[in-house]
């Protein structure tokens, strides 16, 4: 039913943290705004669980040089990524943080039909624009190097 059902790589249980309320059958719908992602990591239980998982892997390292963070920019995961990079920056200030901000390709169909967008469609585009802008600002401020990645030349912003 989801892409991870087809994942042939077996991941360590400590490397996966499922956000239950935003699963496919979750009670909150989809994670569409930067603030929603940020507020997820305001929960002390969530932060504690994330830190435990992080420390599990950090303790396994002989010589930790830094972190790589891959994060969607166009949805609420930009807020999650911003808080995670802030956590890494605060806890491991001497280590490098390489952050990749990922955006999807916007279909040409949506661009050609600008005059026919419904309120819901234009609201999604507004969220996408705001999430991308806030993500770039916050992620780059807590990263040693921030690199936005997209298959389109415009980072998915039109």
JSON list of C-alpha atoms in Angstrom, two decimals:
[
{"chain": "A", "resi": 1, "resn": "UNK", "atom": "CA", "xyz": [0.00, 0.00, 0.00]},
{"chain": "A", "resi": 2, "resn": "UNK", "atom": "CA", "xyz": [2.95, 2.37, 0.54]},
{"chain": "A", "resi": 3, "resn": "UNK", "atom": "CA", "xyz": [6.42, 2.72, -1.01]},
{"chain": "A", "resi": 4, "resn": "UNK", "atom": "CA", "xyz": [8.15, 1.21, 2.02]},
{"chain": "A", "resi": 5, "resn": "UNK", "atom": "CA", "xyz": [6.35, -2.09, 1.37]},
{"chain": "A", "resi": 6, "resn": "UNK", "atom": "CA", "xyz": [8.65, -2.48, -1.65]},
{"chain": "A", "resi": 7, "resn": "UNK", "atom": "CA", "xyz": [11.86, -1.56, 0.18]},
{"chain": "A", "resi": 8, "resn": "UNK", "atom": "CA", "xyz": [14.18, -4.55, -0.03]},
{"chain": "A", "resi": 9, "resn": "UNK", "atom": "CA", "xyz": [16.77, -3.11, 2.35]},
{"chain": "A", "resi": 10, "resn": "UNK", "atom": "CA", "xyz": [16.28, -4.14, 5.96]},
{"chain": "A", "resi": 11, "resn": "UNK", "atom": "CA", "xyz": [16.60, -1.08, 8.18]},
{"chain": "A", "resi": 12, "resn": "UNK", "atom": "CA", "xyz": [17.61, -1.19, 11.82]},
{"chain": "A", "resi": 13, "resn": "UNK", "atom": "CA", "xyz": [14.57, -0.61, 14.07]},
{"chain": "A", "resi": 14, "resn": "UNK", "atom": "CA", "xyz": [16.37, 2.32, 15.76]},
{"chain": "A", "resi": 15, "resn": "UNK", "atom": "CA", "xyz": [16.76, 4.09, 12.41]},
{"chain": "A", "resi": 16, "resn": "UNK", "atom": "CA", "xyz": [13.01, 4.39, 11.84]},
{"chain": "A", "resi": 17, "resn": "UNK", "atom": "CA", "xyz": [10.76, 6.77, 13.72]},
{"chain": "A", "resi": 18, "resn": "UNK", "atom": "CA", "xyz": [7.14, 6.65, 12.61]},
{"chain": "A", "resi": 19, "resn": "UNK", "atom": "CA", "xyz": [4.98, 9.71, 13.12]},
{"chain": "A", "resi": 20, "resn": "UNK", "atom": "CA", "xyz": [1.71, 7.91, 13.82]},
{"chain": "A", "resi": 21, "resn": "UNK", "atom": "CA", "xyz": [-0.74, 10.79, 13.42]},
{"chain": "A", "resi": 22, "resn": "UNK", "atom": "CA", "xyz": [0.52, 11.49, 9.89]},
{"chain": "A", "resi": 23, "resn": "UNK", "atom": "CA", "xyz": [0.51, 7.94, 8.55]},
{"chain": "A", "resi": 24, "resn": "UNK", "atom": "CA", "xyz": [-1.72, 7.06, 5.59]},
{"chain": "A", "resi": 25, "resn": "UNK", "atom": "CA", "xyz": [-4.58, 6.23, 7.94]},
{"chain": "A", "resi": 26, "resn": "UNK", "atom": "CA", "xyz": [-3.65, 8.78, 10.62]},
{"chain": "A", "resi": 27, "resn": "UNK", "atom": "CA", "xyz": [-6.08, 11.11, 12.33]},
{"chain": "A", "resi": 28, "resn": "UNK", "atom": "CA", "xyz": [-4.40, 14.41, 11.35]},
{"chain": "A", "resi": 29, "resn": "UNK", "atom": "CA", "xyz": [-4.36, 14.11, 7.57]},
{"chain": "A", "resi": 30, "resn": "UNK", "atom": "CA", "xyz": [-1.21, 15.16, 5.80]},
{"chain": "A", "resi": 31, "resn": "UNK", "atom": "CA", "xyz": [1.70, 17.17, 7.07]},
{"chain": "A", "resi": 32, "resn": "UNK", "atom": "CA", "xyz": [1.39, 20.23, 4.82]},
{"chain": "A", "resi": 33, "resn": "UNK", "atom": "CA", "xyz": [2.68, 23.25, 6.77]},
{"chain": "A", "resi": 34, "resn": "UNK", "atom": "CA", "xyz": [6.11, 24.14, 8.14]},
{"chain": "A", "resi": 35, "resn": "UNK", "atom": "CA", "xyz": [4.63, 24.94, 11.55]},
{"chain": "A", "resi": 36, "resn": "UNK", "atom": "CA", "xyz": [3.00, 21.51, 11.82]},
{"chain": "A", "resi": 37, "resn": "UNK", "atom": "CA", "xyz": [6.40, 19.88, 11.35]},
{"chain": "A", "resi": 38, "resn": "UNK", "atom": "CA", "xyz": [8.05, 22.18, 13.87]},
{"chain": "A", "resi": 39, "resn": "UNK", "atom": "CA", "xyz": [5.34, 21.54, 16.45]},
{"chain": "A", "resi": 40, "resn": "UNK", "atom": "CA", "xyz": [5.85, 17.77, 16.18]},
{"chain": "A", "resi": 41, "resn": "UNK", "atom": "CA", "xyz": [9.29, 18.18, 17.70]},
{"chain": "A", "resi": 42, "resn": "UNK", "atom": "CA", "xyz": [8.03, 20.41, 20.50]},
{"chain": "A", "resi": 43, "resn": "UNK", "atom": "CA", "xyz": [6.63, 17.31, 22.20]},
{"chain": "A", "resi": 44, "resn": "UNK", "atom": "CA", "xyz": [9.11, 16.24, 24.94]},
{"chain": "A", "resi": 45, "resn": "UNK", "atom": "CA", "xyz": [8.37, 12.55, 24.30]},
{"chain": "A", "resi": 46, "resn": "UNK", "atom": "CA", "xyz": [9.18, 12.90, 20.62]},
{"chain": "A", "resi": 47, "resn": "UNK", "atom": "CA", "xyz": [12.41, 14.82, 21.27]},
{"chain": "A", "resi": 48, "resn": "UNK", "atom": "CA", "xyz": [13.49, 12.28, 23.90]},
{"chain": "A", "resi": 49, "resn": "UNK", "atom": "CA", "xyz": [12.85, 9.37, 21.53]},
{"chain": "A", "resi": 50, "resn": "UNK", "atom": "CA", "xyz": [14.72, 11.12, 18.71]},
{"chain": "A", "resi": 51, "resn": "UNK", "atom": "CA", "xyz": [17.69, 11.90, 20.97]},
{"chain": "A", "resi": 52, "resn": "UNK", "atom": "CA", "xyz": [17.81, 8.28, 22.21]},
{"chain": "A", "resi": 53, "resn": "UNK", "atom": "CA", "xyz": [17.91, 6.97, 18.66]},
{"chain": "A", "resi": 54, "resn": "UNK", "atom": "CA", "xyz": [20.54, 9.53, 17.67]},
{"chain": "A", "resi": 55, "resn": "UNK", "atom": "CA", "xyz": [22.75, 8.76, 20.68]},
{"chain": "A", "resi": 56, "resn": "UNK", "atom": "CA", "xyz": [22.50, 5.03, 19.90]},
{"chain": "A", "resi": 57, "resn": "UNK", "atom": "CA", "xyz": [24.23, 5.63, 16.55]},
{"chain": "A", "resi": 58, "resn": "UNK", "atom": "CA", "xyz": [26.62, 8.32, 17.77]},
{"chain": "A", "resi": 59, "resn": "UNK", "atom": "CA", "xyz": [27.97, 5.97, 20.45]},
{"chain": "A", "resi": 60, "resn": "UNK", "atom": "CA", "xyz": [28.70, 3.39, 17.75]},
{"chain": "A", "resi": 61, "resn": "UNK", "atom": "CA", "xyz": [30.99, 5.81, 15.89]},
{"chain": "A", "resi": 62, "resn": "UNK", "atom": "CA", "xyz": [34.74, 5.68, 16.45]},
{"chain": "A", "resi": 63, "resn": "UNK", "atom": "CA", "xyz": [35.27, 9.12, 14.98]},
{"chain": "A", "resi": 64, "resn": "UNK", "atom": "CA", "xyz": [32.11, 11.10, 14.23]},
{"chain": "A", "resi": 65, "resn": "UNK", "atom": "CA", "xyz": [32.78, 13.74, 11.60]},
{"chain": "A", "resi": 66, "resn": "UNK", "atom": "CA", "xyz": [29.31, 15.00, 10.94]},
{"chain": "A", "resi": 67, "resn": "UNK", "atom": "CA", "xyz": [25.76, 14.40, 9.78]},
{"chain": "A", "resi": 68, "resn": "UNK", "atom": "CA", "xyz": [23.86, 14.33, 6.50]},
{"chain": "A", "resi": 69, "resn": "UNK", "atom": "CA", "xyz": [20.22, 15.39, 6.60]},
{"chain": "A", "resi": 70, "resn": "UNK", "atom": "CA", "xyz": [17.88, 14.80, 3.66]},
{"chain": "A", "resi": 71, "resn": "UNK", "atom": "CA", "xyz": [14.64, 16.72, 3.96]},
{"chain": "A", "resi": 72, "resn": "UNK", "atom": "CA", "xyz": [11.63, 17.61, 1.84]},
{"chain": "A", "resi": 73, "resn": "UNK", "atom": "CA", "xyz": [11.28, 21.37, 1.50]},
{"chain": "A", "resi": 74, "resn": "UNK", "atom": "CA", "xyz": [7.81, 21.60, -0.01]},
{"chain": "A", "resi": 75, "resn": "UNK", "atom": "CA", "xyz": [5.73, 20.20, 2.86]},
{"chain": "A", "resi": 76, "resn": "UNK", "atom": "CA", "xyz": [5.65, 20.05, 6.65]},
{"chain": "A", "resi": 77, "resn": "UNK", "atom": "CA", "xyz": [8.77, 17.91, 6.77]},
{"chain": "A", "resi": 78, "resn": "UNK", "atom": "CA", "xyz": [10.75, 21.10, 6.17]},
{"chain": "A", "resi": 79, "resn": "UNK", "atom": "CA", "xyz": [9.72, 22.09, 9.72]},
{"chain": "A", "resi": 80, "resn": "UNK", "atom": "CA", "xyz": [10.73, 18.67, 11.05]},
{"chain": "A", "resi": 81, "resn": "UNK", "atom": "CA", "xyz": [14.08, 18.95, 9.28]},
{"chain": "A", "resi": 82, "resn": "UNK", "atom": "CA", "xyz": [14.62, 22.47, 10.62]},
{"chain": "A", "resi": 83, "resn": "UNK", "atom": "CA", "xyz": [14.12, 21.29, 14.20]},
{"chain": "A", "resi": 84, "resn": "UNK", "atom": "CA", "xyz": [16.34, 18.23, 13.67]},
{"chain": "A", "resi": 85, "resn": "UNK", "atom": "CA", "xyz": [19.19, 20.33, 12.26]},
{"chain": "A", "resi": 86, "resn": "UNK", "atom": "CA", "xyz": [18.75, 22.77, 15.15]},
{"chain": "A", "resi": 87, "resn": "UNK", "atom": "CA", "xyz": [19.02, 19.84, 17.59]},
{"chain": "A", "resi": 88, "resn": "UNK", "atom": "CA", "xyz": [22.15, 18.55, 15.84]},
{"chain": "A", "resi": 89, "resn": "UNK", "atom": "CA", "xyz": [23.66, 22.04, 15.76]},
{"chain": "A", "resi": 90, "resn": "UNK", "atom": "CA", "xyz": [23.06, 22.54, 19.49]},
{"chain": "A", "resi": 91, "resn": "UNK", "atom": "CA", "xyz": [24.20, 19.08, 20.63]},
{"chain": "A", "resi": 92, "resn": "UNK", "atom": "CA", "xyz": [27.14, 18.59, 18.24]},
{"chain": "A", "resi": 93, "resn": "UNK", "atom": "CA", "xyz": [28.33, 22.12, 17.48]},
{"chain": "A", "resi": 94, "resn": "UNK", "atom": "CA", "xyz": [31.80, 21.06, 16.36]},
{"chain": "A", "resi": 95, "resn": "UNK", "atom": "CA", "xyz": [30.53, 18.57, 13.78]},
{"chain": "A", "resi": 96, "resn": "UNK", "atom": "CA", "xyz": [29.62, 19.26, 10.17]},
{"chain": "A", "resi": 97, "resn": "UNK", "atom": "CA", "xyz": [25.98, 19.17, 9.11]},
{"chain": "A", "resi": 98, "resn": "UNK", "atom": "CA", "xyz": [25.40, 18.70, 5.38]},
{"chain": "A", "resi": 99, "resn": "UNK", "atom": "CA", "xyz": [21.73, 19.28, 4.57]},
{"chain": "A", "resi": 100, "resn": "UNK", "atom": "CA", "xyz": [20.00, 18.40, 1.32]},
{"chain": "A", "resi": 101, "resn": "UNK", "atom": "CA", "xyz": [16.67, 20.15, 0.71]},
{"chain": "A", "resi": 102, "resn": "UNK", "atom": "CA", "xyz": [14.58, 18.15, -1.76]},
{"chain": "A", "resi": 103, "resn": "UNK", "atom": "CA", "xyz": [11.71, 19.48, -3.88]},
{"chain": "A", "resi": 104, "resn": "UNK", "atom": "CA", "xyz": [9.56, 17.67, -6.42]},
{"chain": "A", "resi": 105, "resn": "UNK", "atom": "CA", "xyz": [9.03, 18.66, -10.02]},
{"chain": "A", "resi": 106, "resn": "UNK", "atom": "CA", "xyz": [5.89, 20.74, -10.51]},
{"chain": "A", "resi": 107, "resn": "UNK", "atom": "CA", "xyz": [3.87, 19.37, -13.42]},
{"chain": "A", "resi": 108, "resn": "UNK", "atom": "CA", "xyz": [3.39, 21.60, -16.45]},
{"chain": "A", "resi": 109, "resn": "UNK", "atom": "CA", "xyz": [-0.34, 20.82, -16.34]},
{"chain": "A", "resi": 110, "resn": "UNK", "atom": "CA", "xyz": [-0.69, 22.82, -13.11]},
{"chain": "A", "resi": 111, "resn": "UNK", "atom": "CA", "xyz": [1.33, 25.71, -14.51]},
{"chain": "A", "resi": 112, "resn": "UNK", "atom": "CA", "xyz": [-0.75, 26.01, -17.70]},
{"chain": "A", "resi": 113, "resn": "UNK", "atom": "CA", "xyz": [-4.02, 25.97, -15.80]},
{"chain": "A", "resi": 114, "resn": "UNK", "atom": "CA", "xyz": [-3.21, 28.83, -13.42]},
{"chain": "A", "resi": 115, "resn": "UNK", "atom": "CA", "xyz": [-6.45, 30.62, -14.24]},
{"chain": "A", "resi": 116, "resn": "UNK", "atom": "CA", "xyz": [-8.46, 27.51, -13.39]},
{"chain": "A", "resi": 117, "resn": "UNK", "atom": "CA", "xyz": [-6.94, 26.72, -9.99]},
{"chain": "A", "resi": 118, "resn": "UNK", "atom": "CA", "xyz": [-9.44, 26.19, -7.25]},
{"chain": "A", "resi": 119, "resn": "UNK", "atom": "CA", "xyz": [-8.91, 27.76, -3.85]},
{"chain": "A", "resi": 120, "resn": "UNK", "atom": "CA", "xyz": [-7.58, 24.43, -2.62]},
{"chain": "A", "resi": 121, "resn": "UNK", "atom": "CA", "xyz": [-5.04, 24.29, -5.48]},
{"chain": "A", "resi": 122, "resn": "UNK", "atom": "CA", "xyz": [-3.79, 27.83, -4.92]},
{"chain": "A", "resi": 123, "resn": "UNK", "atom": "CA", "xyz": [-3.62, 27.20, -1.18]},
{"chain": "A", "resi": 124, "resn": "UNK", "atom": "CA", "xyz": [-1.41, 24.16, -1.80]},
{"chain": "A", "resi": 125, "resn": "UNK", "atom": "CA", "xyz": [0.87, 26.27, -3.99]},
{"chain": "A", "resi": 126, "resn": "UNK", "atom": "CA", "xyz": [1.02, 28.93, -1.28]},
{"chain": "A", "resi": 127, "resn": "UNK", "atom": "CA", "xyz": [1.94, 26.28, 1.35]},
{"chain": "A", "resi": 128, "resn": "UNK", "atom": "CA", "xyz": [4.57, 24.87, -1.00]},
{"chain": "A", "resi": 129, "resn": "UNK", "atom": "CA", "xyz": [6.12, 28.31, -1.51]},
{"chain": "A", "resi": 130, "resn": "UNK", "atom": "CA", "xyz": [6.08, 29.19, 2.21]},
{"chain": "A", "resi": 131, "resn": "UNK", "atom": "CA", "xyz": [7.40, 25.77, 3.28]},
{"chain": "A", "resi": 132, "resn": "UNK", "atom": "CA", "xyz": [10.24, 26.01, 0.77]},
{"chain": "A", "resi": 133, "resn": "UNK", "atom": "CA", "xyz": [11.18, 29.55, 1.82]},
{"chain": "A", "resi": 134, "resn": "UNK", "atom": "CA", "xyz": [11.02, 28.81, 5.57]},
{"chain": "A", "resi": 135, "resn": "UNK", "atom": "CA", "xyz": [12.85, 25.51, 5.06]},
{"chain": "A", "resi": 136, "resn": "UNK", "atom": "CA", "xyz": [15.71, 27.15, 3.15]},
{"chain": "A", "resi": 137, "resn": "UNK", "atom": "CA", "xyz": [16.11, 29.89, 5.77]},
{"chain": "A", "resi": 138, "resn": "UNK", "atom": "CA", "xyz": [15.98, 27.61, 8.83]},
{"chain": "A", "resi": 139, "resn": "UNK", "atom": "CA", "xyz": [17.91, 24.67, 7.41]},
{"chain": "A", "resi": 140, "resn": "UNK", "atom": "CA", "xyz": [20.72, 26.85, 6.06]},
{"chain": "A", "resi": 141, "resn": "UNK", "atom": "CA", "xyz": [21.09, 28.70, 9.37]},
{"chain": "A", "resi": 142, "resn": "UNK", "atom": "CA", "xyz": [21.82, 25.46, 11.28]},
{"chain": "A", "resi": 143, "resn": "UNK", "atom": "CA", "xyz": [23.84, 23.63, 8.62]},
{"chain": "A", "resi": 144, "resn": "UNK", "atom": "CA", "xyz": [27.47, 23.76, 7.66]},
{"chain": "A", "resi": 145, "resn": "UNK", "atom": "CA", "xyz": [26.38, 23.43, 4.06]},
{"chain": "A", "resi": 146, "resn": "UNK", "atom": "CA", "xyz": [22.86, 23.54, 2.65]},
{"chain": "A", "resi": 147, "resn": "UNK", "atom": "CA", "xyz": [22.23, 22.24, -0.86]},
{"chain": "A", "resi": 148, "resn": "UNK", "atom": "CA", "xyz": [18.75, 22.44, -2.42]},
{"chain": "A", "resi": 149, "resn": "UNK", "atom": "CA", "xyz": [18.05, 19.65, -4.93]},
{"chain": "A", "resi": 150, "resn": "UNK", "atom": "CA", "xyz": [15.36, 19.44, -7.58]},
{"chain": "A", "resi": 151, "resn": "UNK", "atom": "CA", "xyz": [14.97, 18.05, -11.07]},
{"chain": "A", "resi": 152, "resn": "UNK", "atom": "CA", "xyz": [13.43, 21.35, -12.12]},
{"chain": "A", "resi": 153, "resn": "UNK", "atom": "CA", "xyz": [15.41, 24.55, -12.28]},
{"chain": "A", "resi": 154, "resn": "UNK", "atom": "CA", "xyz": [13.05, 26.44, -10.00]},
{"chain": "A", "resi": 155, "resn": "UNK", "atom": "CA", "xyz": [13.04, 24.27, -6.85]},
{"chain": "A", "resi": 156, "resn": "UNK", "atom": "CA", "xyz": [9.41, 23.51, -7.59]},
{"chain": "A", "resi": 157, "resn": "UNK", "atom": "CA", "xyz": [8.39, 27.17, -7.22]},
{"chain": "A", "resi": 158, "resn": "UNK", "atom": "CA", "xyz": [6.46, 28.85, -10.02]}
]
